[in-house]
């Protein structure tokens, strides 16, 4: 004898609340539930992030903000849709696959494998946020900056290869559980030398602007590759470095705060495979003086 | 007769039949007789079919327990996914 199992709107909505598309499956609409779940997982985040990374860097922040609106919108749509549909199903007979075991399997698959897998994929392969705890990259990157790093960088299928002047994020060679952020100064085979704070790459000095002296520090703009940035050092700092040839498969990195950084002068060149991302845009910045509104949205180009 | 079995010439030259001819043709055909009480018998059979039974509509306690115990970690998982790009990692 078949049993009528009217769908409960509250249950359908709650099921869609904890997993997009789950309420539709409860309502017997397996295809619709699957579509809502796929739409939520693919269209809302990975797709928009990939678009953001192909667009000019200035659009990264608004496009990533759009991901939140899209994903929350799809989530809400799923909840409302499940609620409305369940209200119409007062005379409902369960389908053969609608068992407790099937619900549990679907839920656990999504929560243990699919969503965590997608989260890890986005952070490892598309974009990840980093908070800057040190002053080693000042004045380009300040302590308290939170930035997006482009993770589609330095891999065979990635559109962006390592270039001199990039701000790279890499695995710290002396403690592989930590990431460091420094500027890429020289590529494999390049010759690097530092003499009186002037950096030479392949025998040519990096072009510089007019130095400014402030509170015992020298601040000067420097140009390397396509990047133009500011570096600083203490006037008392006179440390030089004899010429070094960057080994194959490695890069030479330095902090922009030349007197207050641990970089390749200390731990040597970094394997290229350990460079995992490139700093792209600041999305939040807070220092001792409070939020630095002027730095929000600032690009590293 | 369906079109499938019709000869090609029959398809190209449609034949007309008058109402009188049709009446005469139908008059010559013997139709099967409807058994006596047919309609009542069909209705009795339908009435004897098992009717769907509405079960108790109260949600059982274990359903709520399962929804809440699974729902809270699930919500965190969803938020981690939505904010995956904004989830701040630490740098050295």
PDB file of C-alpha atoms in Angstrom, chain A residues 62-238:
ATOM      1  CA  UNK A  62      34.766  44.061  -7.436  1.00  0.00           C
ATOM      2  CA  UNK A  63      34.545  40.716  -9.215  1.00  0.00           C
ATOM      3  CA  UNK A  64      35.461  38.825  -6.061  1.00  0.00           C
ATOM      4  CA  UNK A  65      32.875  40.847  -4.138  1.00  0.00           C
ATOM      5  CA  UNK A  66      30.398  39.771  -6.814  1.00  0.00           C
ATOM      6  CA  UNK A  67      31.127  36.112  -5.973  1.00  0.00           C
ATOM      7  CA  UNK A  68      29.655  36.652  -2.514  1.00  0.00           C
ATOM      8  CA  UNK A  69      26.495  38.232  -3.932  1.00  0.00           C
ATOM      9  CA  UNK A  70      26.099  35.474  -6.531  1.00  0.00           C
ATOM     10  CA  UNK A  71      26.682  32.571  -4.197  1.00  0.00           C
ATOM     11  CA  UNK A  72      24.442  33.965  -1.457  1.00  0.00           C
ATOM     12  CA  UNK A  73      21.790  34.759  -4.117  1.00  0.00           C
ATOM     13  CA  UNK A  74      21.822  31.192  -5.450  1.00  0.00           C
ATOM     14  CA  UNK A  75      21.696  29.849  -1.912  1.00  0.00           C
ATOM     15  CA  UNK A  76      18.635  31.977  -1.040  1.00  0.00           C
ATOM     16  CA  UNK A  77      16.947  31.060  -4.311  1.00  0.00           C
ATOM     17  CA  UNK A  78      17.346  27.360  -3.449  1.00  0.00           C
ATOM     18  CA  UNK A  79      15.773  27.899  -0.006  1.00  0.00           C
ATOM     19  CA  UNK A  80      12.764  29.839  -1.324  1.00  0.00           C
ATOM     20  CA  UNK A  81      12.259  27.461  -4.235  1.00  0.00           C
ATOM     21  CA  UNK A  82      12.278  24.413  -1.922  1.00  0.00           C
ATOM     22  CA  UNK A  83       9.790  26.098   0.453  1.00  0.00           C
ATOM     23  CA  UNK A  84       7.353  27.077  -2.323  1.00  0.00           C
ATOM     24  CA  UNK A  85       7.480  23.683  -4.022  1.00  0.00           C
ATOM     25  CA  UNK A  86       6.967  21.775  -0.753  1.00  0.00           C
ATOM     26  CA  UNK A  87       3.814  23.794  -0.028  1.00  0.00           C
ATOM     27  CA  UNK A  88       2.281  22.445  -3.257  1.00  0.00           C
ATOM     28  CA  UNK A  89       3.174  18.830  -2.486  1.00  0.00           C
ATOM     29  CA  UNK A  90       0.447  18.032   0.053  1.00  0.00           C
ATOM     30  CA  UNK A  91      -0.263  14.687  -1.616  1.00  0.00           C
ATOM     31  CA  UNK A  92       3.158  13.274  -2.274  1.00  0.00           C
ATOM     32  CA  UNK A  93       4.248   9.678  -2.661  1.00  0.00           C
ATOM     33  CA  UNK A  94       7.905   8.972  -1.983  1.00  0.00           C
ATOM     34  CA  UNK A  95      10.037   7.981  -4.953  1.00  0.00           C
ATOM     35  CA  UNK A  96      11.905   4.697  -4.722  1.00  0.00           C
ATOM     36  CA  UNK A  97      15.281   6.410  -4.145  1.00  0.00           C
ATOM     37  CA  UNK A  98      14.052   8.689  -1.355  1.00  0.00           C
ATOM     38  CA  UNK A  99      15.449   6.768   1.585  1.00  0.00           C
ATOM     39  CA  UNK A 100      17.316   7.962   4.699  1.00  0.00           C
ATOM     40  CA  UNK A 101      20.484   6.297   3.404  1.00  0.00           C
ATOM     41  CA  UNK A 102      20.295   8.170   0.098  1.00  0.00           C
ATOM     42  CA  UNK A 103      19.860  11.522   1.889  1.00  0.00           C
ATOM     43  CA  UNK A 104      22.822  10.752   4.169  1.00  0.00           C
ATOM     44  CA  UNK A 105      25.012   9.707   1.253  1.00  0.00           C
ATOM     45  CA  UNK A 106      24.219  12.869  -0.727  1.00  0.00           C
ATOM     46  CA  UNK A 107      24.789  15.105   2.297  1.00  0.00           C
ATOM     47  CA  UNK A 108      28.067  13.502   3.335  1.00  0.00           C
ATOM     48  CA  UNK A 109      29.408  13.453  -0.242  1.00  0.00           C
ATOM     49  CA  UNK A 110      28.776  17.169  -0.598  1.00  0.00           C
ATOM     50  CA  UNK A 111      30.051  18.129   2.850  1.00  0.00           C
ATOM     51  CA  UNK A 112      33.081  15.852   3.139  1.00  0.00           C
ATOM     52  CA  UNK A 113      34.317  15.684  -0.443  1.00  0.00           C
ATOM     53  CA  UNK A 114      32.832  18.244  -2.827  1.00  0.00           C
ATOM     54  CA  UNK A 115      32.700  21.523  -0.873  1.00  0.00           C
ATOM     55  CA  UNK A 116      36.001  21.105   1.034  1.00  0.00           C
ATOM     56  CA  UNK A 117      37.632  19.969  -2.216  1.00  0.00           C
ATOM     57  CA  UNK A 118      36.381  23.065  -4.041  1.00  0.00           C
ATOM     58  CA  UNK A 119      37.472  25.323  -1.160  1.00  0.00           C
ATOM     59  CA  UNK A 120      40.969  23.863  -1.251  1.00  0.00           C
ATOM     60  CA  UNK A 121      41.069  24.083  -5.050  1.00  0.00           C
ATOM     61  CA  UNK A 122      40.209  27.799  -5.019  1.00  0.00           C
ATOM     62  CA  UNK A 123      42.788  28.603  -2.360  1.00  0.00           C
ATOM     63  CA  UNK A 124      45.543  26.519  -3.933  1.00  0.00           C
ATOM     64  CA  UNK A 125      44.940  27.165  -7.605  1.00  0.00           C
ATOM     65  CA  UNK A 126      42.983  30.394  -8.065  1.00  0.00           C
ATOM     66  CA  UNK A 127      43.181  33.034  -5.390  1.00  0.00           C
ATOM     67  CA  UNK A 128      44.079  33.249  -1.709  1.00  0.00           C
ATOM     68  CA  UNK A 129      44.199  36.043   0.843  1.00  0.00           C
ATOM     69  CA  UNK A 130      47.297  36.757   2.905  1.00  0.00           C
ATOM     70  CA  UNK A 131      47.804  39.057   5.854  1.00  0.00           C
ATOM     71  CA  UNK A 132      51.157  40.813   6.089  1.00  0.00           C
ATOM     72  CA  UNK A 133      52.651  40.564   9.588  1.00  0.00           C
ATOM     73  CA  UNK A 134      56.050  42.204   9.002  1.00  0.00           C
ATOM     74  CA  UNK A 135      57.592  45.393   7.645  1.00  0.00           C
ATOM     75  CA  UNK A 136      59.983  43.598   5.289  1.00  0.00           C
ATOM     76  CA  UNK A 137      58.217  44.856   2.150  1.00  0.00           C
ATOM     77  CA  UNK A 138      57.575  48.443   3.271  1.00  0.00           C
ATOM     78  CA  UNK A 139      56.873  50.902   1.821  1.00  0.00           C
ATOM     79  CA  UNK A 140      55.226  48.844  -1.001  1.00  0.00           C
ATOM     80  CA  UNK A 141      53.394  46.432   1.297  1.00  0.00           C
ATOM     81  CA  UNK A 142      52.657  47.649   4.824  1.00  0.00           C
ATOM     82  CA  UNK A 143      52.286  45.661   8.031  1.00  0.00           C
ATOM     83  CA  UNK A 144      48.568  44.931   8.411  1.00  0.00           C
ATOM     84  CA  UNK A 145      47.785  44.825   4.695  1.00  0.00           C
ATOM     85  CA  UNK A 146      45.539  41.966   3.597  1.00  0.00           C
ATOM     86  CA  UNK A 147      45.929  41.132  -0.061  1.00  0.00           C
ATOM     87  CA  UNK A 148      44.742  38.799  -2.740  1.00  0.00           C
ATOM     88  CA  UNK A 149      47.430  36.602  -4.243  1.00  0.00           C
ATOM     89  CA  UNK A 150      46.979  35.309  -7.757  1.00  0.00           C
ATOM     90  CA  UNK A 151      47.596  31.568  -7.578  1.00  0.00           C
ATOM     91  CA  UNK A 152      47.341  31.084 -11.359  1.00  0.00           C
ATOM     92  CA  UNK A 153      51.018  31.930 -11.443  1.00  0.00           C
ATOM     93  CA  UNK A 154      54.213  30.022 -12.168  1.00  0.00           C
ATOM     94  CA  UNK A 155      52.709  26.725 -13.299  1.00  0.00           C
ATOM     95  CA  UNK A 156      52.666  25.021 -16.732  1.00  0.00           C
ATOM     96  CA  UNK A 157      49.028  25.944 -17.517  1.00  0.00           C
ATOM     97  CA  UNK A 158      49.091  29.323 -15.787  1.00  0.00           C
ATOM     98  CA  UNK A 159      48.825  32.562 -17.786  1.00  0.00           C
ATOM     99  CA  UNK A 160      51.371  34.374 -15.593  1.00  0.00           C
ATOM    100  CA  UNK A 161      55.029  33.352 -15.466  1.00  0.00           C
ATOM    101  CA  UNK A 162      57.577  34.674 -12.984  1.00  0.00           C
ATOM    102  CA  UNK A 163      59.050  38.028 -14.049  1.00  0.00           C
ATOM    103  CA  UNK A 164      61.615  40.275 -12.466  1.00  0.00           C
ATOM    104  CA  UNK A 165      59.873  42.876 -10.310  1.00  0.00           C
ATOM    105  CA  UNK A 166      56.892  40.671  -9.319  1.00  0.00           C
ATOM    106  CA  UNK A 167      55.980  40.454  -5.649  1.00  0.00           C
ATOM    107  CA  UNK A 168      56.096  36.710  -5.145  1.00  0.00           C
ATOM    108  CA  UNK A 169      54.781  34.522  -2.340  1.00  0.00           C
ATOM    109  CA  UNK A 170      56.902  31.453  -1.707  1.00  0.00           C
ATOM    110  CA  UNK A 171      57.558  28.675   0.769  1.00  0.00           C
ATOM    111  CA  UNK A 172      60.204  29.819   3.260  1.00  0.00           C
ATOM    112  CA  UNK A 173      63.162  27.477   2.665  1.00  0.00           C
ATOM    113  CA  UNK A 174      64.139  27.234   6.355  1.00  0.00           C
ATOM    114  CA  UNK A 175      60.619  26.405   7.532  1.00  0.00           C
ATOM    115  CA  UNK A 176      58.403  24.914   4.907  1.00  0.00           C
ATOM    116  CA  UNK A 177      55.256  25.480   6.932  1.00  0.00           C
ATOM    117  CA  UNK A 178      55.598  29.250   6.400  1.00  0.00           C
ATOM    118  CA  UNK A 179      55.090  31.491   3.389  1.00  0.00           C
ATOM    119  CA  UNK A 180      57.175  34.589   2.737  1.00  0.00           C
ATOM    120  CA  UNK A 181      56.477  37.552   0.508  1.00  0.00           C
ATOM    121  CA  UNK A 182      59.368  39.246  -1.312  1.00  0.00           C
ATOM    122  CA  UNK A 183      60.155  40.872  -4.641  1.00  0.00           C
ATOM    123  CA  UNK A 184      61.638  38.726  -7.422  1.00  0.00           C
ATOM    124  CA  UNK A 185      64.925  40.428  -8.303  1.00  0.00           C
ATOM    125  CA  UNK A 186      66.705  37.929 -10.536  1.00  0.00           C
ATOM    126  CA  UNK A 187      65.838  34.837 -12.564  1.00  0.00           C
ATOM    127  CA  UNK A 188      67.877  31.659 -13.159  1.00  0.00           C
ATOM    128  CA  UNK A 189      71.265  32.416 -14.705  1.00  0.00           C
ATOM    129  CA  UNK A 190      71.177  36.140 -13.755  1.00  0.00           C
ATOM    130  CA  UNK A 191      74.131  37.714 -11.990  1.00  0.00           C
ATOM    131  CA  UNK A 192      73.211  39.772  -8.892  1.00  0.00           C
ATOM    132  CA  UNK A 193      75.451  42.119  -6.964  1.00  0.00           C
ATOM    133  CA  UNK A 194      74.735  44.772  -4.290  1.00  0.00           C
ATOM    134  CA  UNK A 195      77.118  47.648  -3.780  1.00  0.00           C
ATOM    135  CA  UNK A 196      76.250  50.551  -1.457  1.00  0.00           C
ATOM    136  CA  UNK A 197      72.538  49.600  -1.616  1.00  0.00           C
ATOM    137  CA  UNK A 198      72.577  49.725  -5.407  1.00  0.00           C
ATOM    138  CA  UNK A 199      71.397  46.437  -6.874  1.00  0.00           C
ATOM    139  CA  UNK A 200      73.010  45.265 -10.098  1.00  0.00           C
ATOM    140  CA  UNK A 201      71.407  42.572 -12.256  1.00  0.00           C
ATOM    141  CA  UNK A 202      73.614  41.189 -15.019  1.00  0.00           C
ATOM    142  CA  UNK A 203      76.024  44.067 -14.416  1.00  0.00           C
ATOM    143  CA  UNK A 204      73.375  46.798 -14.926  1.00  0.00           C
ATOM    144  CA  UNK A 205      72.191  48.913 -11.995  1.00  0.00           C
ATOM    145  CA  UNK A 206      68.432  49.002 -11.377  1.00  0.00           C
ATOM    146  CA  UNK A 207      67.296  52.442 -12.493  1.00  0.00           C
ATOM    147  CA  UNK A 208      66.461  54.758  -9.619  1.00  0.00           C
ATOM    148  CA  UNK A 209      64.761  58.062  -8.948  1.00  0.00           C
ATOM    149  CA  UNK A 210      65.960  60.814  -6.675  1.00  0.00           C
ATOM    150  CA  UNK A 211      66.619  59.501  -3.121  1.00  0.00           C
ATOM    151  CA  UNK A 212      64.789  61.122  -0.173  1.00  0.00           C
ATOM    152  CA  UNK A 213      66.080  61.033   3.379  1.00  0.00           C
ATOM    153  CA  UNK A 214      63.533  60.686   6.230  1.00  0.00           C
ATOM    154  CA  UNK A 215      64.292  59.952   9.882  1.00  0.00           C
ATOM    155  CA  UNK A 216      67.533  58.108   9.212  1.00  0.00           C
ATOM    156  CA  UNK A 217      66.074  56.254   6.252  1.00  0.00           C
ATOM    157  CA  UNK A 218      66.658  56.618   2.530  1.00  0.00           C
ATOM    158  CA  UNK A 219      63.591  56.127   0.315  1.00  0.00           C
ATOM    159  CA  UNK A 220      63.982  55.867  -3.425  1.00  0.00           C
ATOM    160  CA  UNK A 221      61.924  54.588  -6.345  1.00  0.00           C
ATOM    161  CA  UNK A 222      63.364  51.681  -8.276  1.00  0.00           C
ATOM    162  CA  UNK A 223      62.421  50.103 -11.580  1.00  0.00           C
ATOM    163  CA  UNK A 224      62.837  46.453 -12.467  1.00  0.00           C
ATOM    164  CA  UNK A 225      61.170  44.879 -15.484  1.00  0.00           C
ATOM    165  CA  UNK A 226      57.666  46.366 -15.769  1.00  0.00           C
ATOM    166  CA  UNK A 227      57.480  47.138 -12.054  1.00  0.00           C
ATOM    167  CA  UNK A 228      58.193  50.522 -10.537  1.00  0.00           C
ATOM    168  CA  UNK A 229      58.234  50.605  -6.747  1.00  0.00           C
ATOM    169  CA  UNK A 230      59.859  52.236  -3.743  1.00  0.00           C
ATOM    170  CA  UNK A 231      62.604  50.758  -1.602  1.00  0.00           C
ATOM    171  CA  UNK A 232      64.063  51.981   1.655  1.00  0.00           C
ATOM    172  CA  UNK A 233      67.066  51.336   3.912  1.00  0.00           C
ATOM    173  CA  UNK A 234      68.687  52.820   6.988  1.00  0.00           C
ATOM    174  CA  UNK A 235      71.495  55.265   6.299  1.00  0.00           C
ATOM    175  CA  UNK A 236      73.635  53.258   8.721  1.00  0.00           C
ATOM    176  CA  UNK A 237      73.194  50.098   6.630  1.00  0.00           C
ATOM    177  CA  UNK A 238      76.287  49.556   4.484  1.00  0.00           C
TER     178      UNK A 238
END
